[in-house]
Each structure stands twice: as C-alpha cells, then as structure tokens.
Tab-separated table of C-alpha atoms in Angstrom:
chain	number	residue	atom	x	y	z
A	1	MET	CA	-8.095	12.903	-42.736
A	2	LEU	CA	-5.443	15.741	-42.343
A	3	TYR	CA	-7.331	17.006	-39.315
A	4	PHE	CA	-7.374	13.490	-37.872
A	5	PHE	CA	-3.629	13.152	-38.176
A	6	ILE	CA	-3.006	16.459	-36.600
A	7	LEU	CA	-5.298	15.668	-33.660
A	8	LEU	CA	-3.528	12.280	-33.316
A	9	ALA	CA	-0.156	13.982	-33.266
A	10	ILE	CA	-1.271	16.430	-30.639
A	11	VAL	CA	-2.603	13.590	-28.471
A	12	ILE	CA	0.751	11.645	-28.840
A	13	ILE	CA	2.751	14.803	-27.993
A	14	ALA	CA	0.627	15.588	-25.054
A	15	THR	CA	0.843	12.080	-23.656
A	16	VAL	CA	4.659	12.075	-23.949
A	17	VAL	CA	4.959	15.473	-22.253
A	18	PHE	CA	2.580	14.249	-19.524
A	19	LEU	CA	4.581	11.107	-18.848
A	20	GLN	CA	7.699	13.317	-18.355
A	21	SER	CA	6.034	14.995	-15.420
A	22	PRO	CA	8.098	14.663	-12.206
A	23	LYS	CA	5.333	12.780	-10.385
A	24	PHE	CA	5.935	9.722	-12.592
A	25	GLY	CA	9.247	9.371	-10.832
A	26	SER	CA	12.269	7.615	-12.572
A	27	LEU	CA	13.175	4.298	-13.915
A	28	PRO	CA	16.330	2.665	-12.382
A	29	LYS	CA	19.418	3.425	-14.293
A	30	GLY	CA	23.144	3.354	-14.007
A	31	LYS	CA	24.523	1.606	-10.992
A	32	ARG	CA	21.113	0.921	-9.582
A	33	LEU	CA	20.026	-0.765	-12.845
A	34	ALA	CA	23.136	-2.796	-12.870
A	35	THR	CA	22.515	-3.943	-9.359
A	36	LEU	CA	18.967	-5.085	-9.897
A	37	GLN	CA	19.897	-6.918	-12.985
A	38	GLN	CA	21.971	-9.220	-10.948
A	39	LEU	CA	19.152	-10.045	-8.494
A	40	PRO	CA	17.698	-13.586	-8.818
A	41	ASN	CA	14.016	-12.405	-8.866
A	42	TYR	CA	14.733	-9.895	-11.727
A	43	LYS	CA	14.462	-11.571	-15.251
A	44	ASN	CA	13.627	-10.378	-18.781
A	45	LYS	CA	13.891	-6.735	-17.693
A	46	GLN	CA	11.232	-7.097	-14.867
A	47	PHE	CA	10.933	-8.297	-11.283
A	48	GLN	CA	9.084	-11.561	-11.022
A	49	ASN	CA	6.714	-13.032	-8.477
A	50	ILE	CA	7.512	-16.360	-6.761
A	51	HIS	CA	4.797	-18.100	-8.628
A	52	PRO	CA	3.201	-17.180	-12.047
A	53	THR	CA	0.820	-14.273	-11.382
A	54	PRO	CA	-1.503	-13.276	-14.283
A	55	ASP	CA	-3.084	-9.866	-14.339
A	56	LEU	CA	-6.552	-11.539	-14.592
A	57	ALA	CA	-8.238	-14.698	-13.684
A	58	GLU	CA	-8.111	-17.240	-16.429
A	59	ASP	CA	-11.820	-16.903	-17.529
A	60	VAL	CA	-11.798	-13.099	-17.302
A	61	THR	CA	-11.164	-10.643	-20.170
A	62	TYR	CA	-10.049	-7.115	-20.139
A	63	TRP	CA	-13.208	-6.094	-22.001
A	64	LYS	CA	-15.266	-7.555	-19.157
A	65	VAL	CA	-13.263	-5.695	-16.541
A	66	LEU	CA	-13.553	-2.346	-18.525
A	67	LYS	CA	-17.196	-2.964	-19.049
A	68	ASP	CA	-17.891	-3.469	-15.404
A	69	PHE	CA	-16.085	-0.304	-14.467
A	70	ILE	CA	-17.970	1.742	-17.115
A	71	PHE	CA	-21.495	0.324	-16.647
A	72	ASN	CA	-21.564	-0.718	-13.059
A	73	LYS	CA	-24.487	1.307	-11.536
A	74	ASN	CA	-23.821	0.157	-7.880
A	75	LYS	CA	-24.808	3.126	-5.579
A	76	HIS	CA	-22.636	1.941	-2.735
A	77	LEU	CA	-19.264	2.199	-4.440
A	78	LYS	CA	-18.676	5.341	-2.308
A	79	PRO	CA	-20.173	6.497	0.962
A	80	THR	CA	-23.110	8.952	0.687
A	81	GLN	CA	-21.917	10.578	4.001
A	82	PRO	CA	-18.539	11.784	5.055
A	83	ILE	CA	-16.402	9.145	6.740
A	84	PRO	CA	-16.162	9.898	10.434
A	85	SER	CA	-12.674	10.624	11.817
A	86	LYS	CA	-10.638	11.800	14.863
A	87	LYS	CA	-7.683	14.184	14.763
A	88	THR	CA	-4.634	13.148	16.995
A	89	ASN	CA	-1.835	15.561	17.462
A	90	LEU	CA	1.025	13.339	16.365
A	91	HIS	CA	3.502	16.041	17.332
A	92	ALA	CA	2.453	15.850	20.979
A	93	LEU	CA	2.357	12.091	21.469
A	94	PRO	CA	4.630	10.927	24.441
A	95	ILE	CA	7.521	9.216	23.023
A	96	ASN	CA	6.988	6.157	25.213
A	97	ASP	CA	3.286	5.614	23.928
A	98	ASP	CA	3.196	2.565	21.578
A	99	VAL	CA	0.300	3.686	19.158
A	100	LEU	CA	-0.800	3.510	15.570
A	101	VAL	CA	-2.823	6.032	13.747
A	102	TRP	CA	-4.426	5.163	10.435
A	103	PHE	CA	-4.902	7.781	7.768
A	104	GLY	CA	-7.262	5.606	5.498
A	105	HIS	CA	-6.485	3.058	2.783
A	106	SER	CA	-2.830	1.952	3.336
A	107	SER	CA	-1.386	5.053	4.980
A	108	TYR	CA	-0.482	5.017	8.659
A	109	PHE	CA	1.902	6.255	11.300
A	110	PHE	CA	3.049	4.321	14.320
A	111	GLN	CA	5.637	4.655	17.061
A	112	THR	CA	6.946	1.893	19.242
A	113	ASP	CA	9.793	1.607	21.628
A	114	GLY	CA	10.641	5.207	20.975
A	115	ILE	CA	10.910	5.116	17.258
A	116	LYS	CA	8.598	6.749	14.657
A	117	PHE	CA	7.521	5.084	11.483
A	118	LEU	CA	5.390	6.098	8.558
A	119	VAL	CA	4.046	3.672	5.909
A	120	ASP	CA	2.833	4.267	2.434
A	121	PRO	CA	1.648	7.902	3.059
A	122	VAL	CA	-0.865	9.324	0.587
A	123	LEU	CA	-2.049	12.758	1.994
A	124	SER	CA	-2.877	14.663	-1.143
A	125	GLY	CA	-6.465	13.670	-1.659
A	126	ALA	CA	-5.909	11.533	-4.796
A	127	ALA	CA	-4.444	8.239	-5.791
A	128	SER	CA	-3.899	8.772	-9.507
A	129	PRO	CA	-1.756	10.847	-11.865
A	130	LEU	CA	-4.938	12.329	-13.363
A	131	PRO	CA	-6.275	15.301	-11.283
A	132	LEU	CA	-9.997	14.371	-11.125
A	133	SER	CA	-9.840	10.551	-10.851
A	134	VAL	CA	-9.612	8.344	-7.752
A	135	GLN	CA	-10.283	11.140	-5.421
A	136	SER	CA	-10.505	10.389	-1.714
A	137	PHE	CA	-13.907	9.864	0.127
A	138	ALA	CA	-15.325	12.951	1.880
A	139	GLY	CA	-14.139	13.124	5.500
A	140	THR	CA	-10.922	11.088	5.006
A	141	ASP	CA	-8.537	13.984	4.457
A	142	VAL	CA	-8.102	15.182	7.970
A	143	TYR	CA	-4.338	14.752	7.969
A	144	GLY	CA	-1.795	16.728	5.857
A	145	VAL	CA	1.976	16.743	5.594
A	146	HIS	CA	2.085	19.390	8.313
A	147	ASP	CA	0.591	17.048	10.836
A	148	ILE	CA	3.411	14.604	10.451
A	149	PRO	CA	6.319	14.786	12.971
A	150	ASN	CA	9.841	13.935	12.181
A	151	ILE	CA	9.998	10.248	11.067
A	152	ASP	CA	12.838	7.894	11.820
A	153	TYR	CA	11.882	5.451	8.991
A	154	LEU	CA	9.479	5.741	6.123
A	155	ILE	CA	8.454	2.429	4.787
A	156	ILE	CA	7.253	2.000	1.216
A	157	SER	CA	5.752	-1.254	0.045
A	158	HIS	CA	5.770	-0.433	-3.658
A	159	ASP	CA	5.434	2.341	-6.120
A	160	HIS	CA	1.803	2.415	-7.159
A	161	TRP	CA	0.152	5.707	-6.899
A	162	ASP	CA	-2.180	4.728	-3.990
A	163	HIS	CA	1.027	3.917	-1.882
A	164	LEU	CA	3.571	6.289	-3.151
A	165	ASP	CA	2.341	9.837	-3.642
A	166	TYR	CA	4.507	12.512	-5.158
A	167	LYS	CA	3.111	15.496	-3.532
A	168	THR	CA	3.253	13.839	-0.056
A	169	ILE	CA	6.689	12.384	-0.441
A	170	LYS	CA	8.145	15.601	-1.865
A	171	ALA	CA	6.786	17.690	0.973
A	172	LEU	CA	7.907	15.256	3.681
A	173	GLN	CA	11.627	15.188	2.632
A	174	PRO	CA	12.815	17.443	5.503
A	175	ASN	CA	10.893	15.258	8.085
A	176	ILE	CA	12.399	11.906	6.898
A	177	ASN	CA	15.568	10.439	8.300
A	178	LYS	CA	15.633	7.191	6.447
A	179	VAL	CA	13.486	5.554	3.605
A	180	ILE	CA	13.134	1.794	3.520
A	181	CYS	CA	11.960	0.410	0.015
A	182	GLY	CA	12.389	-2.287	-2.470
A	183	TRP	CA	15.003	-2.176	-5.306
A	184	GLY	CA	14.128	0.333	-7.954
A	185	VAL	CA	11.793	2.474	-5.794
A	186	GLY	CA	14.904	4.443	-4.727
A	187	ALA	CA	15.042	5.916	-8.177
A	188	HIS	CA	11.797	7.753	-7.621
A	189	PHE	CA	13.063	9.217	-4.241
A	190	GLU	CA	16.383	10.487	-5.735
A	191	LYS	CA	14.417	12.005	-8.656
A	192	TRP	CA	12.294	13.861	-6.005
A	193	GLY	CA	15.291	15.351	-4.072
A	194	TYR	CA	16.134	12.634	-1.571
A	195	THR	CA	19.810	11.837	-1.071
A	196	ALA	CA	21.266	8.391	-1.491
A	197	GLU	CA	22.280	8.419	2.082
A	198	GLN	CA	18.592	8.559	3.117
A	199	ILE	CA	17.557	5.517	1.051
A	200	ILE	CA	17.800	1.892	2.217
A	201	GLU	CA	17.011	-0.213	-0.755
A	202	LYS	CA	16.624	-4.067	-0.429
A	203	ASN	CA	15.563	-7.188	-2.256
A	204	TRP	CA	13.349	-9.915	-0.764
A	205	ASN	CA	14.583	-12.170	2.010
A	206	GLU	CA	17.184	-9.705	3.552
A	207	GLN	CA	17.749	-8.750	7.075
A	208	PHE	CA	19.165	-5.513	8.478
A	209	THR	CA	19.413	-3.488	11.679
A	210	LEU	CA	17.785	-0.147	12.291
A	211	HIS	CA	18.579	0.744	15.786
A	212	GLN	CA	19.715	-1.477	18.670
A	213	GLY	CA	16.891	-3.964	19.125
A	214	PHE	CA	15.270	-3.105	15.883
A	215	THR	CA	15.613	-5.415	12.767
A	216	ILE	CA	13.789	-5.484	9.573
A	217	ASN	CA	13.358	-8.730	7.286
A	218	THR	CA	12.173	-8.037	3.748
A	219	VAL	CA	9.483	-10.516	2.770
A	220	PRO	CA	8.141	-11.336	-0.787
A	221	ALA	CA	4.638	-10.206	-1.787
A	222	ARG	CA	2.423	-11.280	-4.800
A	223	HIS	CA	1.778	-8.052	-6.814
A	224	PHE	CA	3.294	-5.818	-9.290
A	225	SER	CA	4.730	-2.237	-9.644
A	226	GLY	CA	4.871	0.638	-12.060
A	227	ARG	CA	3.811	4.260	-12.284
A	228	GLY	CA	3.798	4.618	-16.091
A	229	LEU	CA	3.855	2.448	-19.174
A	230	GLN	CA	6.499	0.098	-18.004
A	231	ARG	CA	5.712	-2.403	-15.284
A	232	ASN	CA	7.748	-4.294	-12.701
A	233	THR	CA	10.888	-2.250	-13.000
A	234	SER	CA	10.830	-1.792	-9.264
A	235	LEU	CA	10.218	-4.257	-6.436
A	236	TRP	CA	7.025	-4.783	-4.268
A	237	GLN	CA	7.479	-6.299	-0.924
A	238	SER	CA	6.361	-6.739	2.747
A	239	TYR	CA	8.390	-6.239	5.997
A	240	ALA	CA	8.776	-8.071	9.215
A	241	LEU	CA	9.693	-5.499	11.865
A	242	LYS	CA	11.219	-6.768	15.054
A	243	THR	CA	11.299	-4.226	17.931
A	244	PRO	CA	12.518	-4.712	21.409
A	245	THR	CA	9.014	-5.512	22.526
A	246	LYS	CA	6.970	-6.409	19.380
A	247	ASN	CA	7.049	-8.338	16.168
A	248	ILE	CA	4.964	-6.604	13.433
A	249	PHE	CA	4.180	-7.743	9.870
A	250	ILE	CA	3.817	-4.808	7.503
A	251	GLY	CA	2.006	-6.228	4.485
A	252	GLY	CA	1.445	-3.835	1.702
A	253	ASP	CA	-0.484	-5.187	-1.417
A	254	SER	CA	-0.232	-8.897	-2.111
A	255	GLY	CA	-2.338	-11.726	-3.418
A	256	TYR	CA	-2.563	-14.906	-1.360
A	257	ASP	CA	0.418	-17.307	-1.845
A	258	THR	CA	2.957	-19.451	0.112
A	259	HIS	CA	5.066	-16.338	1.189
A	260	PHE	CA	2.716	-15.760	4.271
A	261	LYS	CA	3.330	-19.318	5.530
A	262	THR	CA	7.047	-19.163	4.884
A	263	ALA	CA	7.263	-15.833	6.746
A	264	GLY	CA	5.161	-17.200	9.615
A	265	GLU	CA	7.355	-20.183	10.125
A	266	ALA	CA	10.721	-18.334	9.720
A	267	LEU	CA	9.901	-14.977	11.364
A	268	GLY	CA	6.675	-15.409	13.318
A	269	PRO	CA	4.715	-15.424	15.479
A	270	PHE	CA	3.562	-11.921	14.940
A	271	ASP	CA	1.974	-9.660	17.507
A	272	TRP	CA	0.421	-7.736	14.679
A	273	ALA	CA	-0.309	-8.548	11.070
A	274	ILE	CA	-1.153	-5.424	9.066
A	275	LEU	CA	-2.582	-6.750	5.899
A	276	GLU	CA	-4.615	-5.446	2.893
A	277	CYS	CA	-8.382	-6.286	2.816
A	278	GLY	CA	-9.983	-4.125	0.140
A	279	GLN	CA	-9.978	-3.306	-3.593
A	280	TYR	CA	-10.403	-6.967	-4.440
A	281	ASP	CA	-12.240	-8.693	-7.242
A	282	TYR	CA	-12.372	-12.250	-8.576
A	283	SER	CA	-11.146	-10.831	-11.876
A	284	TRP	CA	-7.699	-9.966	-10.278
A	285	LYS	CA	-7.625	-12.474	-7.538
A	286	TYR	CA	-4.034	-13.200	-7.880
A	287	ILE	CA	-2.757	-9.723	-6.957
A	288	HIS	CA	-5.251	-8.754	-4.205
A	289	MET	CA	-6.576	-11.038	-1.405
A	290	MET	CA	-10.242	-11.883	-0.989
A	291	PRO	CA	-11.561	-11.428	2.641
A	292	HIS	CA	-11.326	-15.165	3.482
A	293	GLU	CA	-7.704	-15.136	2.269
A	294	VAL	CA	-6.867	-12.274	4.541
A	295	LEU	CA	-7.824	-14.406	7.479
A	296	GLN	CA	-5.819	-17.271	6.141
A	297	ALA	CA	-2.739	-15.084	5.668
A	298	ALA	CA	-3.078	-13.892	9.253
A	299	ALA	CA	-3.172	-17.609	10.443
A	300	ASP	CA	-0.257	-18.458	8.223
A	301	LEU	CA	1.805	-15.617	9.920
A	302	LYS	CA	0.755	-16.887	13.306
A	303	ALA	CA	-0.513	-13.450	14.015
A	304	THR	CA	-1.950	-12.615	17.490
A	305	GLN	CA	-3.940	-9.523	16.184
A	306	LEU	CA	-5.065	-8.296	12.738
A	307	LEU	CA	-5.210	-4.678	11.361
A	308	PRO	CA	-6.992	-4.752	7.989
A	309	LEU	CA	-6.156	-1.857	5.610
A	310	HIS	CA	-6.568	-0.933	1.997
A	311	TRP	CA	-10.099	0.253	2.278
A	312	GLY	CA	-12.172	3.229	3.496
A	313	LYS	CA	-10.561	6.030	1.381
A	314	PHE	CA	-10.423	5.271	-2.287
A	315	LYS	CA	-12.595	3.423	-4.865
A	316	LEU	CA	-10.326	1.186	-6.864
A	317	ALA	CA	-12.725	-1.840	-7.179
A	318	ASN	CA	-16.348	-2.442	-7.890
A	319	HIS	CA	-17.472	-3.839	-4.407
A	320	ASN	CA	-19.361	-1.804	-1.930
A	321	TRP	CA	-17.034	0.632	-0.242
A	322	TYR	CA	-17.836	-1.119	3.106
A	323	ASP	CA	-17.828	-4.683	1.976
A	324	PRO	CA	-14.090	-5.428	2.885
A	325	ILE	CA	-14.531	-4.714	6.564
A	326	VAL	CA	-18.087	-6.017	6.862
A	327	THR	CA	-17.203	-9.330	5.177
A	328	LEU	CA	-13.941	-9.709	7.043
A	329	THR	CA	-15.422	-9.165	10.543
A	330	GLN	CA	-18.294	-11.570	9.727
A	331	LEU	CA	-15.962	-14.329	8.471
A	332	SER	CA	-13.658	-14.021	11.213
A	333	ASN	CA	-16.289	-15.054	13.810
A	334	ASN	CA	-13.909	-13.725	16.658
A	335	THR	CA	-11.126	-16.255	15.691
A	336	ILE	CA	-8.606	-13.438	15.823
A	337	PRO	CA	-8.847	-9.939	17.466
A	338	ILE	CA	-9.393	-7.384	14.745
A	339	ALA	CA	-8.595	-3.649	15.082
A	340	THR	CA	-10.964	-1.318	13.166
A	341	PRO	CA	-10.016	2.135	14.286
A	342	MET	CA	-11.470	5.298	12.716
A	343	ILE	CA	-9.222	7.412	10.702
A	344	GLY	CA	-7.069	9.382	13.066
A	345	GLU	CA	-7.886	7.317	16.177
A	346	THR	CA	-5.093	6.089	18.329
A	347	LEU	CA	-4.766	2.395	18.243
A	348	GLN	CA	-2.915	1.193	21.291
A	349	LEU	CA	-0.474	-1.528	20.317
A	350	GLN	CA	0.078	-2.813	23.641
A	351	GLN	CA	-3.760	-3.649	24.123
A	352	THR	CA	-6.028	-6.287	22.598
A	353	PRO	CA	-8.160	-4.473	20.007
A	354	THR	CA	-11.896	-4.941	19.635
A	355	VAL	CA	-14.157	-4.436	16.635
A	356	GLN	CA	-15.713	-0.981	16.720
A	357	LYS	CA	-18.390	-0.829	13.872
A	358	TRP	CA	-18.076	2.872	13.336
A	359	TRP	CA	-19.233	2.338	9.653
A	360	GLU	CA	-22.671	0.891	10.349
A	361	PRO	CA	-24.433	4.404	10.599
A	362	LEU	CA	-23.250	4.977	7.098
A	363	LEU	CA	-24.696	1.908	5.551
C-alpha cells in the first residue's frame, strides 16, 4: 500500500509539472480576465455557445467513445502510403498573385490584394502535447517555419492543439506583424513572447479595419476551447474577411448552427467559404459538422466556392482518413465548385476551382 501511494504521488507531481510546461500557454488574468468577464457570452467563468452544446450526443456515453477509440480495428484510419504534395516557394510569390496554399488539416497561407495571411499554422508534425500521439501523416510535413514569409496577419480560430501549435507560433514570432484571435487566446501569445501591440483580441460580432479596403468581422462558431484541464477560458470564432476584391469566410472549427445563416445574410455572399469537413462523428455532432452540414453551411453563407479543410493530416476521429473529402464531393453533386488542392499546391483565388481527386490512388 505504501508503494501505491508513493507511485500515486509521483504521478500527481509529474502531471502538475507537465501542465506547467510553456506549451500549455496561459490562462487569462489581470486586465484581460477583467475584460472578458464583462462580455455577454462569458458566464460562469466560461465562454458559452449561442445554443446549448453538449460534448456528446444525447444517446452516447464517454465509455462508448473511449471503447471505439481503443478497439476500433479500422485499417483505413491512416493512409498506407505517403500523402502526395507539392512545394511552393512562398517567399518568391509575386505580391500581386492572389493564391492560397494548404499545409494540411486547418493550416494555410494566402495572399490577396497584396496582403499576406496565415491561418492556424501547425508545422511541428504533431497536434498534441504528448510527443508520440496525434502524429501527422507521412508526406504531409513538407513545410516548416523557415518556409513561411513575413506575415501581415496571423489568424487563429481557437486554442486547440491542432490549430494553435506552440513550437510553430514561438518560432514564427519574428515573422508576424499582427495576430488576430478571440478573447483569451492572446494570453497564450504573450506567454510565448509576443507583445501586446502585436495582438488584436476580439469578441464575436465585432468589425475592425486592417488596411485600407480590408475589414474583418468576427463571427460566432459552435465549438469549445482549452489546452489543459480548464475548458472554454478563451474564445473560439470564425472570421469574415472583406478585401478590395474578395469576401472570404474563414471558418475554423464549428458544429452546424444558425450562425452560418446569420453571417450569410449580414455579411455575404462570400466568394470563398473555408470550412472544416473532417474529424466528425455522430457522437460529437454538435461541435463538428457532418459532410452534409458542410454543404448546408456553405449554402447558408451564400458562398460561390468552397474549400473544405480539417482533414488529410491528423487522425482525430474514427472515420476513414479519406471519408471527409470523398463523402463531401459525392454529396455536393456539383452544386458548388469545391477546391481540393494537394498540400503545397497553389490555389488561384481568382479562378473557379475544380475537384482534383489526388487521393484516389491511395484508396
């Protein structure tokens, strides 16, 4: 019994020490905490979704989810061959080219009307605080921090590990002009060496100007946040970016809800809707969209073109790794142009995309 308590004490101490690691970031405190405590969507020490959003579907238990993850013998959760990719020299792109380059999952670079943006970059090869868990698929790590040019605006949708990566963010700091994020997320950036002057921290339904002709509206999402034991201490959100020539919806993670239609009516139509389409499951249907809901969200946004992300790099759900894009393109039945670039390929934002089924040889 003595040995048991000694072992338990060691585990507890090790866990406490581990949670103090810089990669977990920082909880809001001081003036930042006082500010967010006054926000209408912050109640009971947490940010709240517009509508009640349970972690799991009503007829699902945590034991069922855990059992599925442990005993699922699906052979197609990860690709058996390296994911194909291309390598674009982002430093050499002509400034007048309006292009987007996907890095896999929810990370991408784009430049439009002479301004460079970077969204949710995870370039360290992992999407977890544990070194050997949630590793990127073979072939998907063709870009590193050294490949990223100076960025005018780094946009962060929320602070989950597969969207906010400590190693990447820390190394990028000299390359970043401004960071745009939800309230509370700025605490992580300041912990990691960013200055208060670099951080633009906003709540839902705010509008602000970037450059002449560039405005952003922050849009609610239906999700949650947290990097450690405490949840929802920072805000998750989407963005509507208006440039001199385009209107782009930058989605982040979100379950389906009325906010898409509200954004479409108030801020649409959109030239591009960039939406998550993977890591879904009926068990957590309220916090991630199923494929048919992605199409409905694009329709709600009055989007002309759709770029589906949140797939192709990390295994976070129990569906086949290729299911998100295969199911989405089949369901769409050509009702909306869908872009399916390979990792690293340049997507021309001024052109109508076509579905390129680069994944089919890997099935």
